mmCIF file with all atom_site columns, C-alpha atoms in Angstrom:
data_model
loop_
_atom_site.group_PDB
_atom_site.id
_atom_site.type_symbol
_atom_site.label_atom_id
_atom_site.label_alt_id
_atom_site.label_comp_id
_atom_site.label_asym_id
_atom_site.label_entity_id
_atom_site.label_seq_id
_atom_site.pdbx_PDB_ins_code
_atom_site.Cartn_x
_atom_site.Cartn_y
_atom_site.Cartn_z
_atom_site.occupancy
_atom_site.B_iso_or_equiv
_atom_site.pdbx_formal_charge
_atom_site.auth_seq_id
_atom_site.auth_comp_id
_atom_site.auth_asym_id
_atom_site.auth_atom_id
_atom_site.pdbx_PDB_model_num
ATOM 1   C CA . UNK S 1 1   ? 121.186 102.563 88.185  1.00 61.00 ? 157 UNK S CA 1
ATOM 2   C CA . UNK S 1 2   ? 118.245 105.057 87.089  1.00 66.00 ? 158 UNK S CA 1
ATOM 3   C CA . UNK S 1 3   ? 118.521 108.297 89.161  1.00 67.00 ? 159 UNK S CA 1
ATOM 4   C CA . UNK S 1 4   ? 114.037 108.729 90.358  1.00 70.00 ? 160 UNK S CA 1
ATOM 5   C CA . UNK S 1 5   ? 112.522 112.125 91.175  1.00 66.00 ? 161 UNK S CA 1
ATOM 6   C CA . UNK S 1 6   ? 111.222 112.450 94.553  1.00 67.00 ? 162 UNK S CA 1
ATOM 7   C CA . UNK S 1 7   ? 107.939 113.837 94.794  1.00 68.00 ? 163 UNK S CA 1
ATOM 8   C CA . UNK S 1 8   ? 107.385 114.118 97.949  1.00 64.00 ? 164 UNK S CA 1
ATOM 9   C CA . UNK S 1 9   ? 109.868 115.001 100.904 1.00 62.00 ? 165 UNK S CA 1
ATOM 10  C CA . UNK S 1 10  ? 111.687 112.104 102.995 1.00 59.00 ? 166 UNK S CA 1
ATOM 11  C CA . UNK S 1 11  ? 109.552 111.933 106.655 1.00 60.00 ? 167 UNK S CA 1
ATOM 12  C CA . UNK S 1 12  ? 110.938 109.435 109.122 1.00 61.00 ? 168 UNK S CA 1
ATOM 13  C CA . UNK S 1 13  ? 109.723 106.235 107.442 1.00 68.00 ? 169 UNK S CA 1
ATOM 14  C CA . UNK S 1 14  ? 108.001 107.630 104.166 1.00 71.00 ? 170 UNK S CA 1
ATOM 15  C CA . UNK S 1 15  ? 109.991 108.927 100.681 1.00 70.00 ? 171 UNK S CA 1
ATOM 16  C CA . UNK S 1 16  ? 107.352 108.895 97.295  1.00 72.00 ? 172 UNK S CA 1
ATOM 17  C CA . UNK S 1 17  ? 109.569 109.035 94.326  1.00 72.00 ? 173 UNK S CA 1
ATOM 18  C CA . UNK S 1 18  ? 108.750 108.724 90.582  1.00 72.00 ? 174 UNK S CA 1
ATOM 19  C CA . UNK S 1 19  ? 110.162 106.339 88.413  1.00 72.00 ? 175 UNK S CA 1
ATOM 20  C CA . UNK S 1 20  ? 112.040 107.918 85.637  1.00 69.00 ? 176 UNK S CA 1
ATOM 21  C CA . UNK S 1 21  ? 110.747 107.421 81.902  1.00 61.00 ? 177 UNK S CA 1
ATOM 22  C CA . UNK S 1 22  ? 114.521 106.251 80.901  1.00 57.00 ? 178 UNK S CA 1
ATOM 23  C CA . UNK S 1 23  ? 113.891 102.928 83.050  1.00 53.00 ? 179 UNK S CA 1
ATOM 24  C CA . UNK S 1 24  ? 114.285 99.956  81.403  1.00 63.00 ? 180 UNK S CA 1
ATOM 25  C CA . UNK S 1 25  ? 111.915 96.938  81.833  1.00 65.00 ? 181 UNK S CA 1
ATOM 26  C CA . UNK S 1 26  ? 113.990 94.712  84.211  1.00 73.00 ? 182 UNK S CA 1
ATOM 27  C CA . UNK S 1 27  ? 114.253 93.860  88.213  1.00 76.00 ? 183 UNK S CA 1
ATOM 28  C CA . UNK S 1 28  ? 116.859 95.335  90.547  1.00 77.00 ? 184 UNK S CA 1
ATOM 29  C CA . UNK S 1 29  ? 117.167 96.872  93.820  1.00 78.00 ? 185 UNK S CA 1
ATOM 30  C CA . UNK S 1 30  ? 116.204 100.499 95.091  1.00 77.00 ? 186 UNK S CA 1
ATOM 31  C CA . UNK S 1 31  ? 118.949 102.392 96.622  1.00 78.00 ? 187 UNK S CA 1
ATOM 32  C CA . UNK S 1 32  ? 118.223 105.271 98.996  1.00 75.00 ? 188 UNK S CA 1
ATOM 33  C CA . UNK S 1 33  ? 121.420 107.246 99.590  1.00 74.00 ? 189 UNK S CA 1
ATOM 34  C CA . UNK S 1 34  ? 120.409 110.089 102.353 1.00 72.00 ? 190 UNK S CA 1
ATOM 35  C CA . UNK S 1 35  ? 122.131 113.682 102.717 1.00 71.00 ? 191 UNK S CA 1
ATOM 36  C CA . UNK S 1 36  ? 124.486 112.283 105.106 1.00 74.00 ? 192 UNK S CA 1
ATOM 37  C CA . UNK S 1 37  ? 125.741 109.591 102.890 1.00 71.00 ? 193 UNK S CA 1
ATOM 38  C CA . UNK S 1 38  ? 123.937 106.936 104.399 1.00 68.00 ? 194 UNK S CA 1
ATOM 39  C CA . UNK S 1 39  ? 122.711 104.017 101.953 1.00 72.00 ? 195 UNK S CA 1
ATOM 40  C CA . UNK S 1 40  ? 119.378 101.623 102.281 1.00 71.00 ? 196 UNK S CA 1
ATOM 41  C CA . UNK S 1 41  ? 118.987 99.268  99.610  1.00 73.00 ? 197 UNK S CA 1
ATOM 42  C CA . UNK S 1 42  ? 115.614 97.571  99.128  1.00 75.00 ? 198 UNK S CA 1
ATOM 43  C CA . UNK S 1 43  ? 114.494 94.618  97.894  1.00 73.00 ? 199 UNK S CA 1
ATOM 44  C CA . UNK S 1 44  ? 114.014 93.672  93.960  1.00 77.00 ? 200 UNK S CA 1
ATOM 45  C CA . UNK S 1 45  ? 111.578 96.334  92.270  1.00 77.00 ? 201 UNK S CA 1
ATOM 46  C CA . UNK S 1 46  ? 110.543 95.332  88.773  1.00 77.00 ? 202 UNK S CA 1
ATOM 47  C CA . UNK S 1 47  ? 110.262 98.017  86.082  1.00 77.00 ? 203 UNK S CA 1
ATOM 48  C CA . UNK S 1 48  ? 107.624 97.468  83.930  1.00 77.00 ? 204 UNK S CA 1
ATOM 49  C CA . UNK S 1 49  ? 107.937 97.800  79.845  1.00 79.00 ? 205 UNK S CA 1
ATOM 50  C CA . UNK S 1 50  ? 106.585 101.370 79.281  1.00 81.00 ? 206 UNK S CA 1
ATOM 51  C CA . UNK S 1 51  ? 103.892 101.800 76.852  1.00 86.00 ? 207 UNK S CA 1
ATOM 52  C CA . UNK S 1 52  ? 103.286 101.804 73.389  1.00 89.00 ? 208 UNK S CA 1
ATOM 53  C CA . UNK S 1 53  ? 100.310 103.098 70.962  1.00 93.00 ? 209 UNK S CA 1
ATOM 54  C CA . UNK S 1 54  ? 100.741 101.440 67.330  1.00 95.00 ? 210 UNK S CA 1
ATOM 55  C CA . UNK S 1 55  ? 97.355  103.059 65.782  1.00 96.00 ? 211 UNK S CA 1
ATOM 56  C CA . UNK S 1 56  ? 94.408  105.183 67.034  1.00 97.00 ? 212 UNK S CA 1
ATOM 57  C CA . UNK S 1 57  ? 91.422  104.202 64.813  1.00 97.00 ? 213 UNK S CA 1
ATOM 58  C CA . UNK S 1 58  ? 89.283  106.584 63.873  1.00 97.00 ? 214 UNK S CA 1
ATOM 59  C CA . UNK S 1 59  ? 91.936  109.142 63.902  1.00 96.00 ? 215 UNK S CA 1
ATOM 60  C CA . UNK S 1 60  ? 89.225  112.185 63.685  1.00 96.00 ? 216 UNK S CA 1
ATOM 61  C CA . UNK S 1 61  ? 85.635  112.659 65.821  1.00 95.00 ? 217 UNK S CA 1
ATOM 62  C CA . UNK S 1 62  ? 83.192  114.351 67.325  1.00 94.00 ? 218 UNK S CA 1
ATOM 63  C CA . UNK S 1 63  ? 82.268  113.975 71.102  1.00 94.00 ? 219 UNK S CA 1
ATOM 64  C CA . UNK S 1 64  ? 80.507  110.792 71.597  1.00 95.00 ? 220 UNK S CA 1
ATOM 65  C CA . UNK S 1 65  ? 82.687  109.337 68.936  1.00 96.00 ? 221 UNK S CA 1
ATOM 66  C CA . UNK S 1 66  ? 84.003  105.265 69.696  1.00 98.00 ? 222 UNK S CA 1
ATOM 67  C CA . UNK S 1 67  ? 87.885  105.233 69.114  1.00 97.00 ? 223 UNK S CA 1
ATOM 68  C CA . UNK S 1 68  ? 90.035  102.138 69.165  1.00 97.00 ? 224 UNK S CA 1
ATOM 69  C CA . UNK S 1 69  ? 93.399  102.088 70.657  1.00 96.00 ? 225 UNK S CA 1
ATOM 70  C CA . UNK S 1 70  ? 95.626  99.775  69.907  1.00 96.00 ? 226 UNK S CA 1
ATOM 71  C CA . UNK S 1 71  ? 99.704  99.145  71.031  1.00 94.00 ? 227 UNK S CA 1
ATOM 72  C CA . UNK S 1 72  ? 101.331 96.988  73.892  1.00 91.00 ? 228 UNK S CA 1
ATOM 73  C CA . UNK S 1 73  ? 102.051 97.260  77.494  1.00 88.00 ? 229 UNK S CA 1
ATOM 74  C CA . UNK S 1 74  ? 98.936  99.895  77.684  1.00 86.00 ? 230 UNK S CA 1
ATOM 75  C CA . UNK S 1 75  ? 97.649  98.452  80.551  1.00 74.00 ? 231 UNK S CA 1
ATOM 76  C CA . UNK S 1 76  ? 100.037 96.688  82.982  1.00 65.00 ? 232 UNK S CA 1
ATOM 77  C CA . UNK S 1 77  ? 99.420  96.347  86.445  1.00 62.00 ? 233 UNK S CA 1
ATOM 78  C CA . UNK S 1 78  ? 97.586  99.014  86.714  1.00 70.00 ? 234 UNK S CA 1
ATOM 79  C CA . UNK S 1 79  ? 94.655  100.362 86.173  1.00 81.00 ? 235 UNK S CA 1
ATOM 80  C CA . UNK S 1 80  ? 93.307  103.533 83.561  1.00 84.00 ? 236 UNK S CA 1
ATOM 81  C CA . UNK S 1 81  ? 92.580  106.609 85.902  1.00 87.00 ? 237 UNK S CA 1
ATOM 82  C CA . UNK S 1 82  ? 92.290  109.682 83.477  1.00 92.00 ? 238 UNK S CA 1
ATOM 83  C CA . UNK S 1 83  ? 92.474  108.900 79.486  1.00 93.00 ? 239 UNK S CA 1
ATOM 84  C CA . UNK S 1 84  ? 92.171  112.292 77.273  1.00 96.00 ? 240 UNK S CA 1
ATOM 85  C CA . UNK S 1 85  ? 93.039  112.455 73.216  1.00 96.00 ? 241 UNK S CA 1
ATOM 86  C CA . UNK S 1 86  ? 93.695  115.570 71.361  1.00 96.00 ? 242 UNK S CA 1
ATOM 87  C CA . UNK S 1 87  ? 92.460  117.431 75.390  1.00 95.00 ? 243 UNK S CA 1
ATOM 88  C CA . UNK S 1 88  ? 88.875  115.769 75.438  1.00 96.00 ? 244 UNK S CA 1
ATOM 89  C CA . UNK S 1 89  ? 88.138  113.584 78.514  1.00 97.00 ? 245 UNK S CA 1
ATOM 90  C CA . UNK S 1 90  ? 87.406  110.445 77.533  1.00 96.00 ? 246 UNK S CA 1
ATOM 91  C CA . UNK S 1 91  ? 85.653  107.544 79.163  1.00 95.00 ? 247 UNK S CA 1
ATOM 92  C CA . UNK S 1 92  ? 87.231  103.940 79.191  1.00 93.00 ? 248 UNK S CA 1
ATOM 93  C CA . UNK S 1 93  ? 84.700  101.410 78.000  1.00 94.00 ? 249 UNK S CA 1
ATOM 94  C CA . UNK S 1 94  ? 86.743  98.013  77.838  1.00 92.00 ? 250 UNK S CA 1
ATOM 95  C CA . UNK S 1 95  ? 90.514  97.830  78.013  1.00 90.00 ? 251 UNK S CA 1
ATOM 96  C CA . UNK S 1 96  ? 93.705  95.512  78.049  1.00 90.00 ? 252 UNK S CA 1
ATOM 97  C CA . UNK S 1 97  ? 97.216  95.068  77.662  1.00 88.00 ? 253 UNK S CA 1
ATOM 98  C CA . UNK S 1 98  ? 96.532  95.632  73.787  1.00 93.00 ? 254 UNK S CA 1
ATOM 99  C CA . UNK S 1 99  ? 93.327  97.426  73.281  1.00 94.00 ? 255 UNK S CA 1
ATOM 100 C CA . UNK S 1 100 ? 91.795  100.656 74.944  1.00 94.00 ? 256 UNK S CA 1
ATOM 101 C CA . UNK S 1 101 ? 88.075  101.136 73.456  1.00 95.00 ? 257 UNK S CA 1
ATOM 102 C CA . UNK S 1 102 ? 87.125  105.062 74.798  1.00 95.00 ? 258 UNK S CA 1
ATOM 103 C CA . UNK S 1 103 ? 84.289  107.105 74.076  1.00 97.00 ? 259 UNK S CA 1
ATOM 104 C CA . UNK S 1 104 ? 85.462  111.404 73.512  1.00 96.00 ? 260 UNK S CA 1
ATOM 105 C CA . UNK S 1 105 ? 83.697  113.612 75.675  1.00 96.00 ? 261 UNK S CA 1
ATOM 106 C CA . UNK S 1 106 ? 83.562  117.172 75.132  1.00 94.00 ? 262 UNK S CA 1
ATOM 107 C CA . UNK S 1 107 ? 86.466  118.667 73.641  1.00 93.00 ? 263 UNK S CA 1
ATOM 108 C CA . UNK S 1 108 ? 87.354  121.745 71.361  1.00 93.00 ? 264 UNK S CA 1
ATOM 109 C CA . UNK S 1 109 ? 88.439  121.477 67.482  1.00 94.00 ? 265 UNK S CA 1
ATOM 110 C CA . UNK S 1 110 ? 92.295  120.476 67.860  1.00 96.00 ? 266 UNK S CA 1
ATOM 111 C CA . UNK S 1 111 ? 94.906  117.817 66.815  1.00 97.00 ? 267 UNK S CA 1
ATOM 112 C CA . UNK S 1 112 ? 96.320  116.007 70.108  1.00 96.00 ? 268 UNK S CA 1
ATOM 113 C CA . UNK S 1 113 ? 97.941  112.947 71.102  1.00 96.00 ? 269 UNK S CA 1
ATOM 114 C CA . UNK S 1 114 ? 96.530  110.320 73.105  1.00 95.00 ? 270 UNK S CA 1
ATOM 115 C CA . UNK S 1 115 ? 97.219  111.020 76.859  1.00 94.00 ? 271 UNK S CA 1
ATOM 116 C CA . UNK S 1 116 ? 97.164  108.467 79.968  1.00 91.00 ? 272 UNK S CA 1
ATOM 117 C CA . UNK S 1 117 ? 97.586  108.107 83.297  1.00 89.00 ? 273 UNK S CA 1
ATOM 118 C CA . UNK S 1 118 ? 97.215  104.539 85.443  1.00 86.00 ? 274 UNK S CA 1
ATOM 119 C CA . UNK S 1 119 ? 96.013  104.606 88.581  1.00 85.00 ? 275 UNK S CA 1
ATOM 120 C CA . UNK S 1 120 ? 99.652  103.613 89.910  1.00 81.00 ? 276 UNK S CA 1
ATOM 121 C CA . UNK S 1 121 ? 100.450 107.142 88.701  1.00 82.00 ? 277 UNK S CA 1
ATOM 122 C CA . UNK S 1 122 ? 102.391 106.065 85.724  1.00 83.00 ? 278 UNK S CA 1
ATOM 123 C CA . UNK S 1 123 ? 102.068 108.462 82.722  1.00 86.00 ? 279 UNK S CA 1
ATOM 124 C CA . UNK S 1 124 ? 101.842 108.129 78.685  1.00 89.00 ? 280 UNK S CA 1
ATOM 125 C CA . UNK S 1 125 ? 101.542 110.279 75.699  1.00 92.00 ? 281 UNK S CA 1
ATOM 126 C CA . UNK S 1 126 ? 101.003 108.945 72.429  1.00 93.00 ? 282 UNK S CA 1
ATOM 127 C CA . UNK S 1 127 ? 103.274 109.914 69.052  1.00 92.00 ? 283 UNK S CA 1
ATOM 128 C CA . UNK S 1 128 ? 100.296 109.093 67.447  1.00 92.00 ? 284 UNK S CA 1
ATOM 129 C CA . UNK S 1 129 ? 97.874  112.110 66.854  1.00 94.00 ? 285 UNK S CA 1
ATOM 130 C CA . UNK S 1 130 ? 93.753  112.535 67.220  1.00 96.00 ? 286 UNK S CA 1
ATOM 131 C CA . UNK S 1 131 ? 91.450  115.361 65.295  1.00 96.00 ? 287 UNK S CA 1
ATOM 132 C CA . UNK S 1 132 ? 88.570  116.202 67.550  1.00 96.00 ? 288 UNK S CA 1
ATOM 133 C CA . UNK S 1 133 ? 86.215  117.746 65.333  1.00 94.00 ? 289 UNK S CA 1
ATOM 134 C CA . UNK S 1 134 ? 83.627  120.679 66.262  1.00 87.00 ? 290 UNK S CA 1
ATOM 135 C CA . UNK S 1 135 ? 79.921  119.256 65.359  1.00 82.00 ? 291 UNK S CA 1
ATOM 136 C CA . UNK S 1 136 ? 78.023  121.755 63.248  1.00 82.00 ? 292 UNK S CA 1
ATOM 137 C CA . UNK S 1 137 ? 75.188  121.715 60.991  1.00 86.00 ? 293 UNK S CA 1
ATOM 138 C CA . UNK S 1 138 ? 75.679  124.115 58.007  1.00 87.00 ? 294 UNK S CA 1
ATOM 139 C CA . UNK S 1 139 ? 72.541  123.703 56.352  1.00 91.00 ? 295 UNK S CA 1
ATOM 140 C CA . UNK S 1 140 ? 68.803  122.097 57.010  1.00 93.00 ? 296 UNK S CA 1
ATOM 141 C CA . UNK S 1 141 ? 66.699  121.818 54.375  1.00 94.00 ? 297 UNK S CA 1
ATOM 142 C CA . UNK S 1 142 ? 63.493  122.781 54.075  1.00 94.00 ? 298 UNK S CA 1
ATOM 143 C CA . UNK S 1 143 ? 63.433  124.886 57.551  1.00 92.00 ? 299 UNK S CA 1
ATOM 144 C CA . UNK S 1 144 ? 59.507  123.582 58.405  1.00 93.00 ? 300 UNK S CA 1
ATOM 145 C CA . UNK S 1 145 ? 57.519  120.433 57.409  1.00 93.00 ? 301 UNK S CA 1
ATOM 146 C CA . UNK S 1 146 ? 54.531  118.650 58.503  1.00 94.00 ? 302 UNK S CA 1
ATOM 147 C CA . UNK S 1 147 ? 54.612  114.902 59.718  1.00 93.00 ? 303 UNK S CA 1
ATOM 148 C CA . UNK S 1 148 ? 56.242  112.852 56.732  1.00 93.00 ? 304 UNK S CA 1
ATOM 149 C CA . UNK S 1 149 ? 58.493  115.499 55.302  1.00 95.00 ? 305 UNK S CA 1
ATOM 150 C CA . UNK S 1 150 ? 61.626  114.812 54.473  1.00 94.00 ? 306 UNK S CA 1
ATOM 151 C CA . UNK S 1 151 ? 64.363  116.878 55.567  1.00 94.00 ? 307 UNK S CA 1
ATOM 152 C CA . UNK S 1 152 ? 67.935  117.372 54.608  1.00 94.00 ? 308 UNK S CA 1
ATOM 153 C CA . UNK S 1 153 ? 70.793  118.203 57.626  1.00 92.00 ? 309 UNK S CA 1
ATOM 154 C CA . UNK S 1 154 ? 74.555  118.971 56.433  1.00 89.00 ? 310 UNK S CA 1
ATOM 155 C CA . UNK S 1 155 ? 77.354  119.699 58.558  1.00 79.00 ? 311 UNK S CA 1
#
């Protein structure tokens, strides 16, 4: 009983439609009522528990940077097509229901939230919030050295 967008216009035997975020998880029927009234009902469609992030871990980084994920119902039935945190494109090294392990790309300094989309098309964005952090050295000490020397980088 969940009114869905459609996202793409009704052709003779083809209507895309998105589910809404308000769906609950549970299993009913899909009802197509067209402009002149007429109803098709479909068989049982399950909607799947949307989900949740309980703790991004490091919650600041640089590109390259390993980040943990961690929640419920990241990863069901579907699989991860685009990930991003705090803008940065981020590349999906192992994932589950539970646990997304990414690795940041390039990104500019900013404070985001944790941003998917499955390959079914669903989408998610995190409450939880990510730093991406500019990488900058400040200082190098000394500035020249022969083989051996030790030298001091801060940034």
């Amino acid at each position: 009983g969940v009114p869905a967008t459609i996202v793409q216009p009704a052709y003779s035997s083809l209507v895309s439609m998105r589910v809404p975020y308000s769906a609950v998880s549970k299993a009913g029927p899909i009802v197509l009522t067209g402009f002149n009234g007429d109803v098709l009902v479909s068989s049982n469609f399950t909607f799947l528990p949307v989900a949740r992030v309980s703790s991004i871990f490091p919650v600041e980084g640089i590109q390259g940077a390993v980040v943990t994920v961690r929640g419920s119902d990241l990863l069901v039935d579907s699989t991860l097509a685009k990930v991003t945190l705090a803008g940065a494109p981020c590349t999906v090294l192992a994932s589950n229901s539970s646990t997304i392990i990414l690795r940041i790309g390039l990104g500019s300094p900013q404070v985001g939230a944790l941003e998917i989309i499955t390959s079914s098309g669903a989408e998610y964005t995190s409450t939880a919030t990510f730093e991406y952090i500019a990488a900058a050295i400040s200082f190098v000490f000394p500035d020249q050295g022969q083989l051996g020397t030790y030298v001091t980088i801060a940034g």
